[in-house]
Amino acid sequence: SLTTLRPGFFVRGYASAQDISTLLLVERNGNSIAPSTLNSLTAATKLGGEVTALVAGEEPDNVASEISKVTGISKVLVAKHKLYEHGLAEVYAPLLVTSQKKFNFTHLVAPHSAFGKNIMPRVAALLDVAQISDIIDIESPDVFIRPIYAGNAISKVKSKDPTKVITVRGTAFPPSNVAGNNAAIEVAPDADKPSMTEWISEDLQKGDRPELGSATRVVSGGRALKNRENFDKLIYGLADVLGAAVGGSRAAVDSGYCDNALQVGQTGKIVAPELYLAVGISGAIQHIAGMKDSKMIVAINTDAEAPIFQIADYGLVTDLFQAVPELTEKLKK
Ligand code: FAD
């Protein structure tokens, strides 16, 4: 047991694993579970104690039934209302707080995605506790590991708050298994639904391309692409033959070569695919912060001194306008 592994492990505020109970906020992709939820669940189970999933939406039954089958879930709470459909923090926060008050959860956990990052600080404020963001490991139920300074330092955070409100970096925890479980599903407690914020519309890009945050392969382009036409042709062309998601540096985003949602780095997405191909990207620390945990890093850059080569497993010191079409053609064969 954990107690034998670490003497005194539970002494700091928790008498035993039974004292720990965690609420996992489920992120949906429409009618299915967002992959980040399964990574967060692995973190939640590492806390010890039971994990209750909270699913909310206009028609959340399908997702509730899906999450009830995932290993590690003890119970599913379902909040059905059209106001929950679009992840508005203002309506989700009271739902989490009401659920916490009713069931005395010691830990509230969500993915460190736009969804989780929007909701959890508000929940922490309502509970008057400190928010613990973007954890990459759990040392004990009140000690968490998280990167700071764009991943250049790792800090250990000890929380003395009675309730821990946590967001989880998905790439740091493997996904839980979707199999074999059959957790009980029940209605979530009724909570206030503040009306000061209204969902009006959203503009979502749809496509068959894998999602950047969870893709196994990512091809990213930088400033060297020069314009959007080149970016579309070369980066998307290469990504297509690799079945990869597309990313970009901030310079590429700021110059309008690709969309904001594709930015990889400190102020963009954090990715850790099997293969990360950096094309015409220098490797500034703010970019590296978002992709350094990739299993294999390949860089194409004309400058042999570019910092990206310090972390690349394979490097091609060459002109991308020559190398990328050549590589794409060879991969097609
Ligand atoms: P550059 O640094 O200009 O690099 C272009 C590279 O292309 C060069 O290395 C060059 O040698 C190479 N090149 C040129 N021509 C060719 C060719 N024909 N073939 C091959 N290679 C060629 N950046 C991010 O990416 N993500 C972030 O989240 C992020 N957050 C930031 C947050 C803050 C607070 C700050 C201050 C900065 C942030 N940045 C971020 C910006 C970051 O510092 C860099 O400016 C940015 O990453 C540079 O993008 P780049 O590598 O595409 O461009």
mmCIF file of C-alpha atoms and ligand atoms in Angstrom:
data_model
loop_
_atom_site.group_PDB
_atom_site.id
_atom_site.type_symbol
_atom_site.label_atom_id
_atom_site.label_comp_id
_atom_site.label_asym_id
_atom_site.label_seq_id
_atom_site.Cartn_x
_atom_site.Cartn_y
_atom_site.Cartn_z
ATOM 1 C CA SER A 1 0.000 0.000 0.000
ATOM 2 C CA LEU A 2 1.017 3.645 -0.249
ATOM 3 C CA THR A 3 1.414 3.763 3.516
ATOM 4 C CA THR A 4 4.127 1.128 3.445
ATOM 5 C CA LEU A 5 5.818 2.751 0.469
ATOM 6 C CA ARG A 6 6.068 6.099 2.180
ATOM 7 C CA PRO A 7 5.831 6.051 5.959
ATOM 8 C CA GLY A 8 3.787 8.997 7.137
ATOM 9 C CA PHE A 9 2.471 9.572 3.638
ATOM 10 C CA PHE A 10 -1.082 10.212 4.771
ATOM 11 C CA VAL A 11 -0.251 11.819 8.080
ATOM 12 C CA ARG A 12 -0.311 15.327 6.613
ATOM 13 C CA GLY A 13 -4.041 15.856 6.822
ATOM 14 C CA TYR A 14 -5.236 12.538 5.438
ATOM 15 C CA ALA A 15 -5.627 9.579 7.782
ATOM 16 C CA SER A 16 -6.047 7.110 4.905
ATOM 17 C CA ALA A 17 -6.915 6.855 1.243
ATOM 18 C CA GLN A 18 -10.576 6.612 2.320
ATOM 19 C CA ASP A 19 -10.362 10.243 3.417
ATOM 20 C CA ILE A 20 -9.533 11.312 -0.099
ATOM 21 C CA SER A 21 -12.276 11.706 -2.624
ATOM 22 C CA THR A 22 -11.839 13.394 -5.931
ATOM 23 C CA LEU A 23 -14.214 15.059 -8.355
ATOM 24 C CA LEU A 24 -13.033 14.871 -11.956
ATOM 25 C CA LEU A 25 -14.530 17.442 -14.309
ATOM 26 C CA VAL A 26 -15.143 15.703 -17.633
ATOM 27 C CA GLU A 27 -14.343 17.687 -20.764
ATOM 28 C CA ARG A 28 -16.515 16.723 -23.719
ATOM 29 C CA ASN A 29 -15.893 16.883 -27.444
ATOM 30 C CA GLY A 30 -19.552 17.173 -28.338
ATOM 31 C CA ASN A 31 -20.923 13.710 -27.704
ATOM 32 C CA SER A 32 -17.711 12.004 -26.642
ATOM 33 C CA ILE A 33 -15.069 12.297 -23.927
ATOM 34 C CA ALA A 34 -12.202 14.675 -24.762
ATOM 35 C CA PRO A 35 -8.919 12.685 -24.589
ATOM 36 C CA SER A 36 -7.484 15.122 -21.998
ATOM 37 C CA THR A 37 -10.103 13.858 -19.523
ATOM 38 C CA LEU A 38 -8.556 10.382 -19.558
ATOM 39 C CA ASN A 39 -5.093 11.762 -18.778
ATOM 40 C CA SER A 40 -6.540 13.815 -15.929
ATOM 41 C CA LEU A 41 -8.245 10.690 -14.600
ATOM 42 C CA THR A 42 -4.877 8.944 -14.316
ATOM 43 C CA ALA A 43 -3.690 11.868 -12.191
ATOM 44 C CA ALA A 44 -6.902 11.750 -10.135
ATOM 45 C CA THR A 45 -6.489 8.026 -9.388
ATOM 46 C CA LYS A 46 -2.886 8.664 -8.323
ATOM 47 C CA LEU A 47 -4.233 10.757 -5.441
ATOM 48 C CA GLY A 48 -5.697 7.602 -3.877
ATOM 49 C CA GLY A 49 -9.341 7.402 -2.816
ATOM 50 C CA GLU A 50 -12.407 7.320 -5.008
ATOM 51 C CA VAL A 51 -12.912 9.337 -8.171
ATOM 52 C CA THR A 52 -16.324 10.718 -9.103
ATOM 53 C CA ALA A 53 -16.759 12.068 -12.629
ATOM 54 C CA LEU A 54 -18.913 15.138 -13.281
ATOM 55 C CA VAL A 55 -20.451 15.358 -16.743
ATOM 56 C CA ALA A 56 -22.537 18.361 -17.754
ATOM 57 C CA GLY A 57 -24.277 19.382 -20.937
ATOM 58 C CA GLU A 58 -27.578 19.608 -22.759
ATOM 59 C CA GLU A 59 -27.615 15.893 -23.644
ATOM 60 C CA PRO A 60 -24.764 14.457 -21.584
ATOM 61 C CA ASP A 61 -26.098 10.889 -21.206
ATOM 62 C CA ASN A 62 -23.891 9.399 -23.876
ATOM 63 C CA VAL A 63 -20.703 10.852 -22.381
ATOM 64 C CA ALA A 64 -21.869 9.858 -18.884
ATOM 65 C CA SER A 65 -22.321 6.275 -20.000
ATOM 66 C CA GLU A 66 -18.947 6.319 -21.765
ATOM 67 C CA ILE A 67 -17.083 7.645 -18.709
ATOM 68 C CA SER A 68 -18.852 5.140 -16.406
ATOM 69 C CA LYS A 69 -17.006 2.384 -18.291
ATOM 70 C CA VAL A 70 -13.560 3.867 -17.731
ATOM 71 C CA THR A 71 -11.314 2.151 -15.200
ATOM 72 C CA GLY A 72 -10.864 4.227 -12.050
ATOM 73 C CA ILE A 73 -14.279 5.919 -11.944
ATOM 74 C CA SER A 74 -16.417 5.067 -8.871
ATOM 75 C CA LYS A 75 -19.451 7.187 -9.660
ATOM 76 C CA VAL A 76 -20.719 9.565 -12.323
ATOM 77 C CA LEU A 77 -22.684 12.741 -11.572
ATOM 78 C CA VAL A 78 -24.703 14.082 -14.473
ATOM 79 C CA ALA A 79 -25.917 17.678 -14.777
ATOM 80 C CA LYS A 80 -28.340 18.047 -17.641
ATOM 81 C CA HIS A 81 -29.181 21.571 -18.764
ATOM 82 C CA LYS A 82 -28.723 23.551 -21.949
ATOM 83 C CA LEU A 83 -26.724 26.192 -20.052
ATOM 84 C CA TYR A 84 -24.008 23.578 -19.482
ATOM 85 C CA GLU A 85 -23.593 22.857 -23.169
ATOM 86 C CA HIS A 86 -20.832 25.337 -23.912
ATOM 87 C CA GLY A 87 -18.461 25.142 -20.974
ATOM 88 C CA LEU A 88 -19.170 28.634 -19.606
ATOM 89 C CA ALA A 89 -17.070 29.040 -16.473
ATOM 90 C CA GLU A 90 -19.733 31.199 -14.831
ATOM 91 C CA VAL A 91 -22.275 28.353 -14.860
ATOM 92 C CA TYR A 92 -19.866 25.457 -14.348
ATOM 93 C CA ALA A 93 -18.171 26.938 -11.266
ATOM 94 C CA PRO A 94 -21.302 26.910 -9.036
ATOM 95 C CA LEU A 95 -22.005 23.340 -10.170
ATOM 96 C CA LEU A 96 -18.567 22.193 -9.025
ATOM 97 C CA VAL A 97 -18.800 24.135 -5.778
ATOM 98 C CA THR A 98 -22.278 22.763 -4.975
ATOM 99 C CA SER A 99 -21.093 19.221 -5.725
ATOM 100 C CA GLN A 100 -18.028 19.723 -3.530
ATOM 101 C CA LYS A 101 -20.164 21.014 -0.637
ATOM 102 C CA LYS A 102 -22.592 18.104 -0.908
ATOM 103 C CA PHE A 103 -20.048 15.282 -1.175
ATOM 104 C CA ASN A 104 -17.048 16.861 0.619
ATOM 105 C CA PHE A 105 -14.601 16.151 -2.173
ATOM 106 C CA THR A 106 -11.038 16.775 -1.037
ATOM 107 C CA HIS A 107 -9.725 17.254 -4.584
ATOM 108 C CA LEU A 108 -11.274 18.793 -7.701
ATOM 109 C CA VAL A 109 -9.417 17.893 -10.879
ATOM 110 C CA ALA A 110 -9.754 19.065 -14.503
ATOM 111 C CA PRO A 111 -7.587 19.027 -17.637
ATOM 112 C CA HIS A 112 -5.279 22.018 -18.117
ATOM 113 C CA SER A 113 -7.062 22.821 -21.375
ATOM 114 C CA ALA A 114 -8.867 26.032 -22.339
ATOM 115 C CA PHE A 115 -11.975 24.438 -20.742
ATOM 116 C CA GLY A 116 -10.311 23.526 -17.416
ATOM 117 C CA LYS A 117 -8.176 26.673 -17.237
ATOM 118 C CA ASN A 118 -11.279 28.780 -17.620
ATOM 119 C CA ILE A 119 -13.355 27.055 -14.956
ATOM 120 C CA MET A 120 -11.037 25.922 -12.156
ATOM 121 C CA PRO A 121 -9.610 29.283 -11.004
ATOM 122 C CA ARG A 122 -13.183 30.511 -10.570
ATOM 123 C CA VAL A 123 -13.993 27.387 -8.536
ATOM 124 C CA ALA A 124 -10.893 27.959 -6.396
ATOM 125 C CA ALA A 125 -11.906 31.577 -5.790
ATOM 126 C CA LEU A 126 -15.430 30.560 -4.756
ATOM 127 C CA LEU A 127 -13.982 27.975 -2.342
ATOM 128 C CA ASP A 128 -11.396 30.519 -1.143
ATOM 129 C CA VAL A 129 -8.455 28.202 -1.854
ATOM 130 C CA ALA A 130 -5.382 28.503 -4.074
ATOM 131 C CA GLN A 131 -5.587 27.042 -7.569
ATOM 132 C CA ILE A 132 -2.844 24.518 -8.396
ATOM 133 C CA SER A 133 -2.191 24.709 -12.141
ATOM 134 C CA ASP A 134 -0.716 22.443 -14.766
ATOM 135 C CA ILE A 135 0.630 19.670 -12.523
ATOM 136 C CA ILE A 136 2.964 17.106 -14.067
ATOM 137 C CA ASP A 137 3.250 14.768 -11.087
ATOM 138 C CA ILE A 138 1.768 14.020 -7.698
ATOM 139 C CA GLU A 139 4.058 13.313 -4.799
ATOM 140 C CA SER A 140 1.345 12.940 -2.172
ATOM 141 C CA PRO A 141 -2.270 14.108 -1.846
ATOM 142 C CA ASP A 142 -1.067 17.578 -0.890
ATOM 143 C CA VAL A 143 2.264 17.842 -2.729
ATOM 144 C CA PHE A 144 2.275 18.489 -6.466
ATOM 145 C CA ILE A 145 4.964 18.982 -9.090
ATOM 146 C CA ARG A 146 4.526 21.674 -11.727
ATOM 147 C CA PRO A 147 6.721 23.483 -14.245
ATOM 148 C CA ILE A 148 7.480 27.185 -13.865
ATOM 149 C CA TYR A 149 9.429 29.717 -15.980
ATOM 150 C CA ALA A 150 8.247 28.077 -19.213
ATOM 151 C CA GLY A 151 9.411 24.676 -18.030
ATOM 152 C CA ASN A 152 12.936 25.824 -17.159
ATOM 153 C CA ALA A 153 12.393 24.996 -13.504
ATOM 154 C CA ILE A 154 10.212 22.471 -11.753
ATOM 155 C CA SER A 155 8.540 23.487 -8.518
ATOM 156 C CA LYS A 156 7.122 21.383 -5.742
ATOM 157 C CA VAL A 157 3.943 22.859 -4.309
ATOM 158 C CA LYS A 158 2.480 21.889 -0.964
ATOM 159 C CA SER A 159 -1.110 22.894 -0.396
ATOM 160 C CA LYS A 160 -2.549 23.279 3.084
ATOM 161 C CA ASP A 161 -5.987 24.141 1.739
ATOM 162 C CA PRO A 162 -8.798 21.798 2.788
ATOM 163 C CA THR A 163 -9.849 21.383 -0.856
ATOM 164 C CA LYS A 164 -7.308 21.166 -3.653
ATOM 165 C CA VAL A 165 -8.375 22.619 -6.991
ATOM 166 C CA ILE A 166 -6.073 21.232 -9.656
ATOM 167 C CA THR A 167 -5.529 21.334 -13.415
ATOM 168 C CA VAL A 168 -3.501 18.537 -15.009
ATOM 169 C CA ARG A 169 -1.010 18.689 -17.885
ATOM 170 C CA GLY A 170 -2.312 15.889 -20.099
ATOM 171 C CA THR A 171 1.012 15.012 -21.692
ATOM 172 C CA ALA A 172 2.481 14.176 -18.270
ATOM 173 C CA PHE A 173 0.039 11.342 -17.482
ATOM 174 C CA PRO A 174 -0.930 8.378 -19.687
ATOM 175 C CA PRO A 175 -4.637 8.018 -20.530
ATOM 176 C CA SER A 176 -6.780 5.667 -18.406
ATOM 177 C CA ASN A 177 -8.229 2.532 -19.959
ATOM 178 C CA VAL A 178 -11.682 2.729 -21.449
ATOM 179 C CA ALA A 179 -12.828 -0.765 -20.565
ATOM 180 C CA GLY A 180 -14.534 -3.054 -18.160
ATOM 181 C CA ASN A 181 -15.923 -0.617 -15.598
ATOM 182 C CA ASN A 182 -19.567 -0.020 -14.771
ATOM 183 C CA ALA A 183 -19.779 2.915 -12.358
ATOM 184 C CA ALA A 184 -23.120 4.100 -10.968
ATOM 185 C CA ILE A 185 -24.616 7.144 -12.682
ATOM 186 C CA GLU A 186 -26.659 9.661 -10.678
ATOM 187 C CA VAL A 187 -28.038 13.157 -11.051
ATOM 188 C CA ALA A 188 -25.700 15.943 -9.920
ATOM 189 C CA PRO A 189 -26.955 18.322 -7.220
ATOM 190 C CA ASP A 190 -28.927 21.272 -8.492
ATOM 191 C CA ALA A 191 -26.781 24.420 -8.599
ATOM 192 C CA ASP A 192 -27.271 28.103 -9.344
ATOM 193 C CA LYS A 193 -27.052 28.996 -13.006
ATOM 194 C CA PRO A 194 -25.951 32.621 -13.083
ATOM 195 C CA SER A 195 -27.187 34.544 -16.094
ATOM 196 C CA MET A 196 -24.593 37.312 -16.264
ATOM 197 C CA THR A 197 -22.850 35.533 -19.132
ATOM 198 C CA GLU A 198 -24.587 34.247 -22.196
ATOM 199 C CA TRP A 199 -23.293 31.921 -24.871
ATOM 200 C CA ILE A 200 -23.996 33.482 -28.254
ATOM 201 C CA SER A 201 -22.110 31.534 -30.892
ATOM 202 C CA GLU A 202 -18.855 29.824 -31.674
ATOM 203 C CA ASP A 203 -16.829 29.341 -34.779
ATOM 204 C CA LEU A 204 -15.158 25.953 -34.765
ATOM 205 C CA GLN A 205 -12.848 24.514 -37.336
ATOM 206 C CA LYS A 206 -13.755 20.996 -38.252
ATOM 207 C CA GLY A 207 -11.583 18.511 -40.100
ATOM 208 C CA ASP A 208 -10.260 14.966 -40.093
ATOM 209 C CA ARG A 209 -6.827 16.102 -38.980
ATOM 210 C CA PRO A 210 -5.788 14.820 -35.534
ATOM 211 C CA GLU A 211 -6.153 17.284 -32.669
ATOM 212 C CA LEU A 212 -2.868 19.067 -31.912
ATOM 213 C CA GLY A 213 -2.852 18.385 -28.168
ATOM 214 C CA SER A 214 -3.280 14.618 -28.487
ATOM 215 C CA ALA A 215 -1.776 13.789 -31.914
ATOM 216 C CA THR A 216 1.006 11.187 -32.127
ATOM 217 C CA ARG A 217 2.723 13.159 -34.914
ATOM 218 C CA VAL A 218 3.014 16.918 -35.288
ATOM 219 C CA VAL A 219 4.525 18.946 -38.125
ATOM 220 C CA SER A 220 5.160 22.583 -37.142
ATOM 221 C CA GLY A 221 6.221 25.488 -39.294
ATOM 222 C CA GLY A 222 7.976 28.728 -38.370
ATOM 223 C CA ARG A 223 8.765 32.191 -39.668
ATOM 224 C CA ALA A 224 10.956 30.741 -42.422
ATOM 225 C CA LEU A 225 7.839 29.660 -44.349
ATOM 226 C CA LYS A 226 7.489 33.349 -45.369
ATOM 227 C CA ASN A 227 3.743 33.322 -46.079
ATOM 228 C CA ARG A 228 0.471 31.449 -45.630
ATOM 229 C CA GLU A 229 0.559 29.913 -49.117
ATOM 230 C CA ASN A 230 3.902 28.250 -48.412
ATOM 231 C CA PHE A 231 2.718 27.165 -44.995
ATOM 232 C CA ASP A 232 -0.452 25.600 -46.433
ATOM 233 C CA LYS A 233 1.366 23.884 -49.254
ATOM 234 C CA LEU A 234 4.477 22.639 -47.465
ATOM 235 C CA ILE A 235 3.469 22.095 -43.821
ATOM 236 C CA TYR A 236 -0.055 20.792 -44.490
ATOM 237 C CA GLY A 237 1.294 18.781 -47.434
ATOM 238 C CA LEU A 238 3.856 17.029 -45.257
ATOM 239 C CA ALA A 239 1.391 16.613 -42.372
ATOM 240 C CA ASP A 240 -1.095 14.966 -44.737
ATOM 241 C CA VAL A 241 1.271 12.212 -45.805
ATOM 242 C CA LEU A 242 2.291 11.615 -42.175
ATOM 243 C CA GLY A 243 -1.270 11.720 -40.822
ATOM 244 C CA ALA A 244 0.008 14.434 -38.489
ATOM 245 C CA ALA A 245 -1.498 17.429 -36.731
ATOM 246 C CA VAL A 246 -0.198 20.864 -37.719
ATOM 247 C CA GLY A 247 1.443 23.339 -35.341
ATOM 248 C CA GLY A 248 3.236 26.636 -35.665
ATOM 249 C CA SER A 249 5.640 28.921 -33.866
ATOM 250 C CA ARG A 250 4.400 32.197 -32.494
ATOM 251 C CA ALA A 251 6.202 34.016 -35.296
ATOM 252 C CA ALA A 252 4.218 31.955 -37.824
ATOM 253 C CA VAL A 253 0.976 32.708 -35.990
ATOM 254 C CA ASP A 254 1.722 36.420 -35.550
ATOM 255 C CA SER A 255 2.655 36.740 -39.210
ATOM 256 C CA GLY A 256 -0.683 35.187 -40.185
ATOM 257 C CA TYR A 257 0.746 32.012 -41.770
ATOM 258 C CA CYS A 258 -1.446 29.817 -39.574
ATOM 259 C CA ASP A 259 -4.224 30.102 -37.031
ATOM 260 C CA ASN A 260 -3.762 31.088 -33.425
ATOM 261 C CA ALA A 261 -5.046 27.724 -32.204
ATOM 262 C CA LEU A 262 -2.010 26.027 -33.760
ATOM 263 C CA GLN A 263 0.601 27.849 -31.693
ATOM 264 C CA VAL A 264 2.917 25.500 -29.831
ATOM 265 C CA GLY A 265 4.791 26.809 -26.814
ATOM 266 C CA GLN A 266 4.644 28.627 -23.539
ATOM 267 C CA THR A 267 1.666 30.721 -24.596
ATOM 268 C CA GLY A 268 0.226 28.079 -26.935
ATOM 269 C CA LYS A 269 -0.392 24.355 -26.765
ATOM 270 C CA ILE A 270 1.808 21.863 -24.949
ATOM 271 C CA VAL A 271 2.404 18.787 -27.088
ATOM 272 C CA ALA A 272 4.360 15.566 -26.551
ATOM 273 C CA PRO A 273 3.834 13.451 -29.678
ATOM 274 C CA GLU A 274 5.875 10.431 -30.778
ATOM 275 C CA LEU A 275 7.267 12.592 -33.598
ATOM 276 C CA TYR A 276 7.659 16.392 -33.679
ATOM 277 C CA LEU A 277 8.953 17.865 -36.909
ATOM 278 C CA ALA A 278 10.056 21.500 -36.591
ATOM 279 C CA VAL A 279 10.380 23.181 -39.987
ATOM 280 C CA GLY A 280 12.064 26.593 -40.161
ATOM 281 C CA ILE A 281 11.723 27.128 -36.412
ATOM 282 C CA SER A 282 14.709 28.500 -34.475
ATOM 283 C CA GLY A 283 13.853 26.855 -31.152
ATOM 284 C CA ALA A 284 13.344 29.824 -28.830
ATOM 285 C CA ILE A 285 12.852 28.739 -25.191
ATOM 286 C CA GLN A 286 9.209 29.765 -25.357
ATOM 287 C CA HIS A 287 8.670 27.377 -28.282
ATOM 288 C CA ILE A 288 10.691 24.564 -26.724
ATOM 289 C CA ALA A 289 8.574 24.841 -23.565
ATOM 290 C CA GLY A 290 5.676 23.492 -25.611
ATOM 291 C CA MET A 291 7.310 20.546 -27.371
ATOM 292 C CA LYS A 292 10.459 19.420 -25.562
ATOM 293 C CA ASP A 293 8.786 16.289 -24.150
ATOM 294 C CA SER A 294 8.153 14.923 -27.656
ATOM 295 C CA LYS A 295 9.614 11.421 -28.018
ATOM 296 C CA MET A 296 11.471 12.171 -31.251
ATOM 297 C CA ILE A 297 12.296 15.665 -32.456
ATOM 298 C CA VAL A 298 13.333 16.308 -36.041
ATOM 299 C CA ALA A 299 14.400 19.782 -37.172
ATOM 300 C CA ILE A 300 14.925 21.301 -40.601
ATOM 301 C CA ASN A 301 16.805 24.584 -40.487
ATOM 302 C CA THR A 302 19.437 26.307 -42.628
ATOM 303 C CA ASP A 303 21.305 27.552 -39.559
ATOM 304 C CA ALA A 304 23.414 24.810 -37.971
ATOM 305 C CA GLU A 305 23.657 26.956 -34.823
ATOM 306 C CA ALA A 306 19.878 27.217 -34.354
ATOM 307 C CA PRO A 307 18.972 26.246 -30.765
ATOM 308 C CA ILE A 308 16.396 23.722 -32.010
ATOM 309 C CA PHE A 309 19.310 21.416 -32.917
ATOM 310 C CA GLN A 310 20.311 21.228 -29.238
ATOM 311 C CA ILE A 311 17.182 19.241 -28.467
ATOM 312 C CA ALA A 312 16.629 17.569 -31.865
ATOM 313 C CA ASP A 313 17.210 13.814 -32.242
ATOM 314 C CA TYR A 314 17.644 14.276 -35.997
ATOM 315 C CA GLY A 315 18.571 17.486 -37.764
ATOM 316 C CA LEU A 316 18.685 18.493 -41.394
ATOM 317 C CA VAL A 317 20.776 21.621 -42.003
ATOM 318 C CA THR A 318 19.197 22.569 -45.269
ATOM 319 C CA ASP A 319 16.707 24.783 -47.055
ATOM 320 C CA LEU A 320 13.165 23.767 -46.179
ATOM 321 C CA PHE A 321 11.891 24.820 -49.615
ATOM 322 C CA GLN A 322 13.976 22.016 -51.047
ATOM 323 C CA ALA A 323 13.831 19.449 -48.248
ATOM 324 C CA VAL A 324 10.104 19.488 -47.471
ATOM 325 C CA PRO A 325 8.825 18.790 -51.026
ATOM 326 C CA GLU A 326 11.480 16.088 -51.387
ATOM 327 C CA LEU A 327 10.567 14.489 -48.068
ATOM 328 C CA THR A 328 6.856 14.683 -48.860
ATOM 329 C CA GLU A 329 7.369 12.976 -52.231
ATOM 330 C CA LYS A 330 9.532 10.225 -50.706
ATOM 331 C CA LEU A 331 7.000 9.607 -47.924
ATOM 332 C CA LYS A 332 4.188 9.366 -50.480
ATOM 333 C CA LYS A 333 6.036 6.452 -52.050
HETATM 334 P P1 FAD B 1 12.633 32.675 -35.919
HETATM 335 O O1 FAD B 1 13.195 32.718 -34.553
HETATM 336 O O2 FAD B 1 12.754 33.872 -36.783
HETATM 337 O O3 FAD B 1 13.306 31.429 -36.627
HETATM 338 C C1 FAD B 1 13.185 31.124 -37.973
HETATM 339 C C2 FAD B 1 14.190 30.024 -38.277
HETATM 340 O O4 FAD B 1 14.062 29.590 -39.610
HETATM 341 C C3 FAD B 1 15.638 30.467 -38.092
HETATM 342 O O5 FAD B 1 16.293 29.577 -37.193
HETATM 343 C C4 FAD B 1 16.251 30.355 -39.486
HETATM 344 O O6 FAD B 1 17.582 29.878 -39.467
HETATM 345 C C5 FAD B 1 15.355 29.340 -40.133
HETATM 346 N N1 FAD B 1 15.271 29.479 -41.591
HETATM 347 C C6 FAD B 1 15.202 30.608 -42.336
HETATM 348 N N2 FAD B 1 15.058 30.315 -43.637
HETATM 349 C C7 FAD B 1 15.042 28.971 -43.740
HETATM 350 C C8 FAD B 1 14.903 28.067 -44.824
HETATM 351 N N3 FAD B 1 14.738 28.501 -46.085
HETATM 352 N N4 FAD B 1 14.909 26.742 -44.557
HETATM 353 C C9 FAD B 1 15.079 26.289 -43.280
HETATM 354 N N5 FAD B 1 15.198 27.097 -42.224
HETATM 355 C C10 FAD B 1 15.179 28.430 -42.429
HETATM 356 N N6 FAD B 1 7.081 31.328 -29.516
HETATM 357 C C11 FAD B 1 6.459 30.181 -29.791
HETATM 358 O O7 FAD B 1 6.747 29.497 -30.791
HETATM 359 N N7 FAD B 1 5.463 29.729 -28.967
HETATM 360 C C12 FAD B 1 5.082 30.394 -27.840
HETATM 361 O O8 FAD B 1 4.159 29.939 -27.144
HETATM 362 C C13 FAD B 1 5.743 31.626 -27.520
HETATM 363 N N8 FAD B 1 5.433 32.307 -26.417
HETATM 364 C C14 FAD B 1 6.130 33.447 -26.115
HETATM 365 C C15 FAD B 1 5.867 34.125 -24.925
HETATM 366 C C16 FAD B 1 6.590 35.245 -24.597
HETATM 367 C C17 FAD B 1 6.288 35.944 -23.295
HETATM 368 C C18 FAD B 1 7.594 35.732 -25.480
HETATM 369 C C19 FAD B 1 8.408 36.934 -25.126
HETATM 370 C C20 FAD B 1 7.846 35.078 -26.652
HETATM 371 C C21 FAD B 1 7.123 33.938 -27.005
HETATM 372 N N9 FAD B 1 7.369 33.251 -28.191
HETATM 373 C C22 FAD B 1 6.736 32.072 -28.424
HETATM 374 C C23 FAD B 1 8.233 33.810 -29.263
HETATM 375 C C24 FAD B 1 9.624 33.227 -29.301
HETATM 376 O O9 FAD B 1 10.457 33.929 -28.426
HETATM 377 C C25 FAD B 1 10.203 33.302 -30.731
HETATM 378 O O10 FAD B 1 10.180 34.646 -31.139
HETATM 379 C C26 FAD B 1 9.450 32.476 -31.758
HETATM 380 O O11 FAD B 1 9.288 31.153 -31.293
HETATM 381 C C27 FAD B 1 10.253 32.468 -33.061
HETATM 382 O O12 FAD B 1 9.570 31.774 -34.053
HETATM 383 P P2 FAD B 1 10.349 31.072 -35.252
HETATM 384 O O13 FAD B 1 11.269 30.062 -34.696
HETATM 385 O O14 FAD B 1 9.332 30.633 -36.220
HETATM 386 O O15 FAD B 1 11.098 32.299 -35.906
#
